[in-house]
């Protein structure tokens, strides 16, 4: 077990090499940037309790398991709450016993909410599976756009028309796939915070550790990882932006937002199409839109991955107590999100509360 800052350069290189090999050997989910060493290192600089278990055979690393640990031995996936891919990164064919791993790490329980596919020792403890839509761009953007026109011709036509109107009414539309100006990142954070408050959601950027994490990732750039700020400009002004991590093969949608002043032009959709084009130009395999049902994801996706949530537990009173506290909240949230009859009234209530909060 290591603290993130104590992991050697050789181990970090081995971890990245495992991700590259996984992408080639039919396990692209392990190449997700949220499973990269750079993400774990950034979480370690932003929060206490981050750890990495390294499994070795004959002195060579064969698996890396990042997690967060409380003083009572409660374990969570690294970055739980903001991480969209979780699990153990390993060599092809590696097998492990989940409870033995927890025992070795001093954990009574390990909680996850975005466990990637192929983690069978953890999957048996899953309490639910959820779709995570993706945009495949490995065959190039034009191939994707052609397929999108066939499946949703009206959507493509109206979206392109809105882009032309945006250019005509506001000014030249320009896209920057990798914007390095930190002032634009602050603009995006301001938009996103306002969106959270407006819709009655908890403002993630009110939490200092998330702000520190985003700042760390914005300044992280290696051969296999980068925190990517993508921006759509019109008339020289940013109208939509997104920040998220990318690996050699995957770009993850994380924090997208737009200026409400330009909402009638659907700048978020325009931005996501440009992001797909930029990802294809970089040679990435797909854009992961993340778990959750949203109309724009249904419009843009080519297929869906699956992620799981749940708890791996040892026989321990702390584990039982942790699950007893967390399970009802998860069940309630999932019930509301998955049922339109419950979700729509709850969503309206949250938005009304957000409006009242804005006016107070």
XYZ file of C-alpha atoms in Angstrom:
360
model
C 0.000 0.000 0.000
C 1.240 3.455 -0.928
C 0.193 7.024 -0.526
C -0.144 8.418 -4.078
C 2.930 10.642 -3.760
C 5.065 7.655 -2.674
C 4.387 5.597 -5.803
C 7.615 5.245 -7.799
C 8.027 6.513 -11.347
C 8.542 2.901 -12.459
C 5.211 1.846 -10.935
C 3.414 4.799 -12.510
C 4.884 3.831 -15.885
C 3.804 0.204 -15.381
C 0.283 1.360 -14.510
C 0.052 3.468 -17.682
C 1.453 0.587 -19.734
C -1.291 -1.700 -18.392
C -3.888 0.803 -19.556
C -2.360 0.962 -23.037
C -2.273 -2.816 -23.258
C -5.869 -3.099 -22.017
C -7.018 -0.794 -24.810
C -5.371 -3.103 -27.356
C -6.416 -6.388 -25.741
C -10.159 -5.843 -25.714
C -10.591 -4.164 -22.310
C -10.886 -0.477 -23.305
C -12.822 0.304 -20.116
C -9.535 -0.028 -18.188
C -8.039 2.718 -20.342
C -10.499 5.260 -18.938
C -8.704 8.398 -17.641
C -10.469 8.141 -14.271
C -8.512 4.892 -13.802
C -5.191 6.533 -14.689
C -2.444 7.138 -12.130
C -2.612 10.870 -12.844
C -6.204 11.050 -11.599
C -5.361 9.191 -8.382
C -2.336 11.428 -7.794
C -4.510 14.529 -8.217
C -7.107 13.184 -5.776
C -4.290 12.440 -3.337
C -3.206 16.080 -3.466
C -6.793 17.248 -2.946
C -8.116 14.861 -0.273
C -6.861 12.879 2.685
C -6.974 9.112 2.766
C -6.061 8.314 -0.847
C -4.135 5.047 -1.160
C -2.902 2.673 -3.875
C -2.540 -1.072 -3.404
C 0.007 -2.624 -5.754
C -0.191 -6.369 -6.353
C 3.111 -7.917 -7.404
C 4.144 -11.272 -8.773
C 7.867 -12.083 -8.750
C 8.501 -8.454 -7.868
C 6.646 -7.088 -10.894
C 3.374 -5.148 -10.592
C 0.369 -6.982 -12.032
C -2.468 -4.845 -10.635
C -3.148 -1.401 -9.170
C -6.089 -0.690 -6.863
C -6.664 2.987 -5.992
C -9.049 3.779 -3.138
C -9.807 6.170 -0.304
C -9.757 5.036 3.307
C -11.239 6.502 6.467
C -9.706 6.083 9.905
C -12.336 3.392 10.637
C -11.410 1.336 7.600
C -14.299 2.441 5.394
C -13.136 2.330 1.793
C -14.482 4.201 -1.199
C -13.565 4.276 -4.846
C -10.986 6.944 -5.512
C -12.775 10.241 -6.079
C -16.179 8.729 -5.271
C -18.837 11.264 -6.174
C -16.911 12.721 -9.127
C -15.178 9.675 -10.627
C -17.007 8.132 -13.596
C -14.932 4.937 -13.843
C -13.752 2.771 -10.942
C -12.075 -0.561 -10.376
C -8.771 -2.408 -10.366
C -6.341 -1.932 -13.280
C -4.612 -5.204 -14.057
C -2.759 -7.345 -16.553
C -4.879 -9.522 -18.874
C -6.019 -12.695 -17.155
C -5.227 -11.536 -13.622
C -7.629 -12.964 -11.007
C -8.227 -11.741 -7.475
C -10.401 -12.353 -4.426
C -12.232 -9.160 -3.492
C -12.422 -9.806 0.253
C -8.773 -10.845 0.471
C -7.872 -7.613 -1.273
C -9.940 -5.595 1.212
C -8.309 -7.418 4.120
C -4.837 -6.645 2.765
C -5.814 -2.968 2.421
C -7.246 -2.806 5.962
C -10.758 -2.140 4.677
C -14.007 -3.509 6.057
C -16.000 -2.273 3.055
C -15.324 -0.756 -0.370
C -18.074 1.366 -1.945
C -18.317 2.061 -5.665
C -20.846 3.766 -7.945
C -19.188 3.610 -11.385
C -17.558 0.177 -11.457
C -16.463 -0.579 -15.027
C -17.336 -3.794 -16.835
C -15.135 -6.870 -16.472
C -14.489 -6.599 -12.697
C -16.139 -9.908 -11.813
C -14.826 -10.216 -8.213
C -16.441 -6.834 -7.463
C -19.487 -7.200 -9.736
C -20.947 -9.973 -7.564
C -21.463 -7.336 -4.854
C -23.179 -4.858 -7.185
C -26.662 -3.688 -6.241
C -27.468 -2.157 -9.623
C -26.193 -1.612 -13.169
C -26.649 1.582 -15.178
C -26.129 2.681 -18.766
C -23.245 4.984 -19.637
C -23.703 6.255 -23.225
C -20.697 6.781 -25.496
C -19.915 8.339 -28.875
C -17.680 6.072 -30.974
C -15.225 8.050 -33.107
C -12.602 5.385 -33.794
C -13.688 5.289 -37.460
C -13.461 9.062 -37.770
C -15.867 11.919 -37.196
C -17.348 11.865 -40.695
C -18.340 8.218 -40.268
C -20.032 9.108 -36.976
C -21.788 12.139 -38.467
C -23.009 10.126 -41.458
C -24.515 7.509 -39.130
C -26.067 10.251 -36.989
C -27.687 11.828 -40.071
C -29.254 8.491 -40.985
C -30.565 7.811 -37.482
C -31.583 11.343 -36.475
C -31.688 13.524 -39.607
C -33.905 16.212 -38.080
C -31.622 16.582 -35.062
C -28.535 17.102 -37.245
C -30.318 19.594 -39.515
C -31.717 21.701 -36.672
C -28.436 21.664 -34.757
C -26.450 22.802 -37.798
C -29.057 25.495 -38.474
C -28.681 26.789 -34.922
C -24.919 27.005 -35.389
C -25.412 29.098 -38.531
C -27.843 31.382 -36.692
C -25.380 31.740 -33.823
C -22.679 32.823 -36.275
C -25.058 35.207 -38.051
C -26.477 36.833 -34.909
C -23.485 36.807 -32.550
C -20.361 36.421 -34.644
C -17.895 33.878 -35.992
C -18.187 30.480 -34.326
C -14.827 29.073 -33.305
C -13.953 25.915 -31.381
C -10.813 25.343 -29.298
C -10.360 21.699 -28.354
C -7.580 22.303 -25.825
C -7.911 25.762 -24.305
C -5.095 26.632 -21.905
C -6.436 29.930 -20.526
C -7.289 29.422 -16.822
C -9.645 32.418 -16.947
C -11.941 30.445 -19.260
C -11.880 27.546 -16.802
C -13.055 29.955 -14.092
C -15.843 31.095 -16.427
C -16.939 27.487 -16.896
C -16.926 26.871 -13.136
C -19.075 29.969 -12.638
C -21.596 28.733 -15.223
C -21.689 25.271 -13.677
C -22.132 26.557 -10.133
C -25.009 28.755 -11.290
C -26.577 25.788 -13.096
C -26.372 23.659 -9.951
C -28.042 26.356 -7.900
C -30.635 27.165 -10.574
C -31.738 23.538 -10.791
C -31.685 22.961 -7.038
C -28.687 20.640 -7.117
C -25.823 20.625 -4.668
C -23.066 22.891 -5.987
C -20.026 20.676 -6.387
C -17.773 23.684 -6.760
C -18.777 24.850 -3.290
C -16.564 21.994 -2.086
C -12.931 23.168 -1.928
C -11.484 19.720 -2.641
C -13.308 19.509 -5.989
C -12.001 22.945 -6.955
C -8.485 21.824 -6.019
C -8.913 18.595 -7.979
C -10.064 20.375 -11.147
C -7.180 22.839 -10.864
C -4.701 19.977 -10.408
C -6.037 18.153 -13.450
C -6.078 21.298 -15.599
C -2.333 21.557 -15.038
C -1.669 17.827 -15.507
C -0.314 16.821 -18.913
C 1.538 13.600 -19.690
C 1.858 11.398 -22.750
C -1.162 9.372 -21.642
C -3.325 11.856 -19.736
C -4.531 15.462 -19.771
C -7.204 17.609 -18.196
C -8.906 19.001 -21.292
C -10.762 22.317 -21.432
C -12.804 22.569 -24.657
C -14.527 25.834 -25.545
C -17.018 27.043 -28.139
C -16.680 30.748 -28.961
C -19.064 33.022 -30.853
C -18.090 36.563 -31.736
C -14.999 36.124 -29.582
C -17.033 35.237 -26.476
C -17.129 31.797 -24.824
C -20.696 30.472 -25.100
C -20.166 26.858 -23.986
C -17.318 24.935 -22.399
C -16.413 21.545 -21.002
C -13.666 20.293 -18.729
C -12.832 16.617 -18.368
C -9.966 14.130 -18.415
C -8.745 12.223 -21.437
C -6.451 9.243 -21.833
C -4.847 7.951 -25.033
C -8.153 6.440 -26.146
C -11.033 7.960 -24.124
C -12.347 11.465 -23.509
C -14.734 11.642 -20.524
C -17.498 14.210 -20.310
C -17.354 15.647 -16.827
C -18.262 19.322 -16.344
C -20.106 20.776 -19.370
C -21.966 24.102 -19.158
C -22.997 27.052 -21.285
C -23.954 30.700 -20.990
C -27.778 30.759 -20.554
C -27.889 33.960 -22.620
C -27.264 31.789 -25.697
C -29.494 28.877 -24.703
C -31.752 29.201 -27.768
C -28.837 28.141 -29.972
C -28.283 24.852 -28.044
C -24.590 25.661 -27.511
C -24.104 22.543 -25.369
C -25.071 20.268 -28.254
C -22.889 22.246 -30.653
C -20.000 21.888 -28.221
C -20.427 18.116 -27.841
C -20.396 17.612 -31.603
C -17.187 19.645 -31.846
C -15.708 17.648 -28.968
C -16.455 14.410 -30.825
C -14.753 15.850 -33.891
C -11.740 16.910 -31.824
C -11.502 13.497 -30.149
C -11.562 11.778 -33.544
C -8.823 14.098 -34.826
C -6.680 13.115 -31.832
C -7.131 9.423 -32.632
C -9.256 8.608 -29.587
C -11.656 5.668 -29.608
C -14.729 7.163 -27.978
C -16.224 9.964 -25.914
C -17.787 8.701 -22.679
C -20.882 10.769 -21.900
C -21.178 9.311 -18.406
C -23.826 7.497 -16.404
C -27.284 8.960 -16.398
C -30.278 9.499 -18.625
C -30.283 12.838 -20.443
C -31.960 13.774 -23.707
C -28.759 15.104 -25.246
C -26.988 11.813 -24.515
C -29.718 9.857 -26.296
C -29.376 12.174 -29.287
C -25.597 11.867 -29.532
C -24.781 8.307 -28.435
C -23.771 5.397 -30.648
C -23.994 2.718 -27.932
C -23.936 2.231 -24.173
C -21.473 0.837 -21.688
C -22.570 -0.396 -18.280
C -21.352 0.693 -14.855
C -22.335 -0.753 -11.466
C -22.775 0.493 -7.942
C -22.640 -1.403 -4.686
C -20.458 -2.468 -1.755
C -17.888 -5.210 -1.279
C -17.974 -6.089 2.418
C -16.134 -8.229 4.906
C -17.904 -9.503 8.009
C -17.385 -6.442 10.156
C -19.744 -4.181 12.145
C -18.295 -1.042 10.517
C -19.147 -2.432 7.075
C -22.704 -3.230 8.120
C -23.178 0.198 9.672
C -21.826 1.972 6.593
C -24.154 0.114 4.256
C -27.134 0.645 6.567
C -26.568 4.408 6.349
C -25.863 4.597 2.617
C -28.205 2.034 1.075
C -31.533 3.858 1.714
C -30.209 7.101 0.195
C -28.944 5.306 -2.916
C -32.191 3.376 -3.308
C -34.279 6.548 -3.024
C -32.147 8.448 -5.509
C -32.191 5.629 -8.051
C -35.950 5.188 -7.693
C -36.553 8.867 -8.416
C -34.125 9.034 -11.347
C -35.367 5.847 -13.023
C -39.118 6.608 -12.882
C -40.421 9.569 -14.914
C -43.506 9.770 -12.696
C -41.269 10.469 -9.722
C -38.386 12.203 -11.464
C -40.338 14.975 -13.192
C -42.114 16.293 -10.042
C -38.868 15.999 -8.068
C -36.989 17.800 -10.844
C -39.581 20.606 -10.927
C -39.386 20.938 -7.144
C -35.604 21.163 -7.247
C -35.727 23.814 -9.978
C -38.313 25.805 -8.017
C -36.139 25.623 -4.922
C -33.184 26.699 -7.023
C -35.115 29.711 -8.362
C -36.151 30.732 -4.854
C -32.554 30.391 -3.700
C -31.336 32.558 -6.598
C -33.855 35.247 -5.685
C -33.091 35.277 -1.978
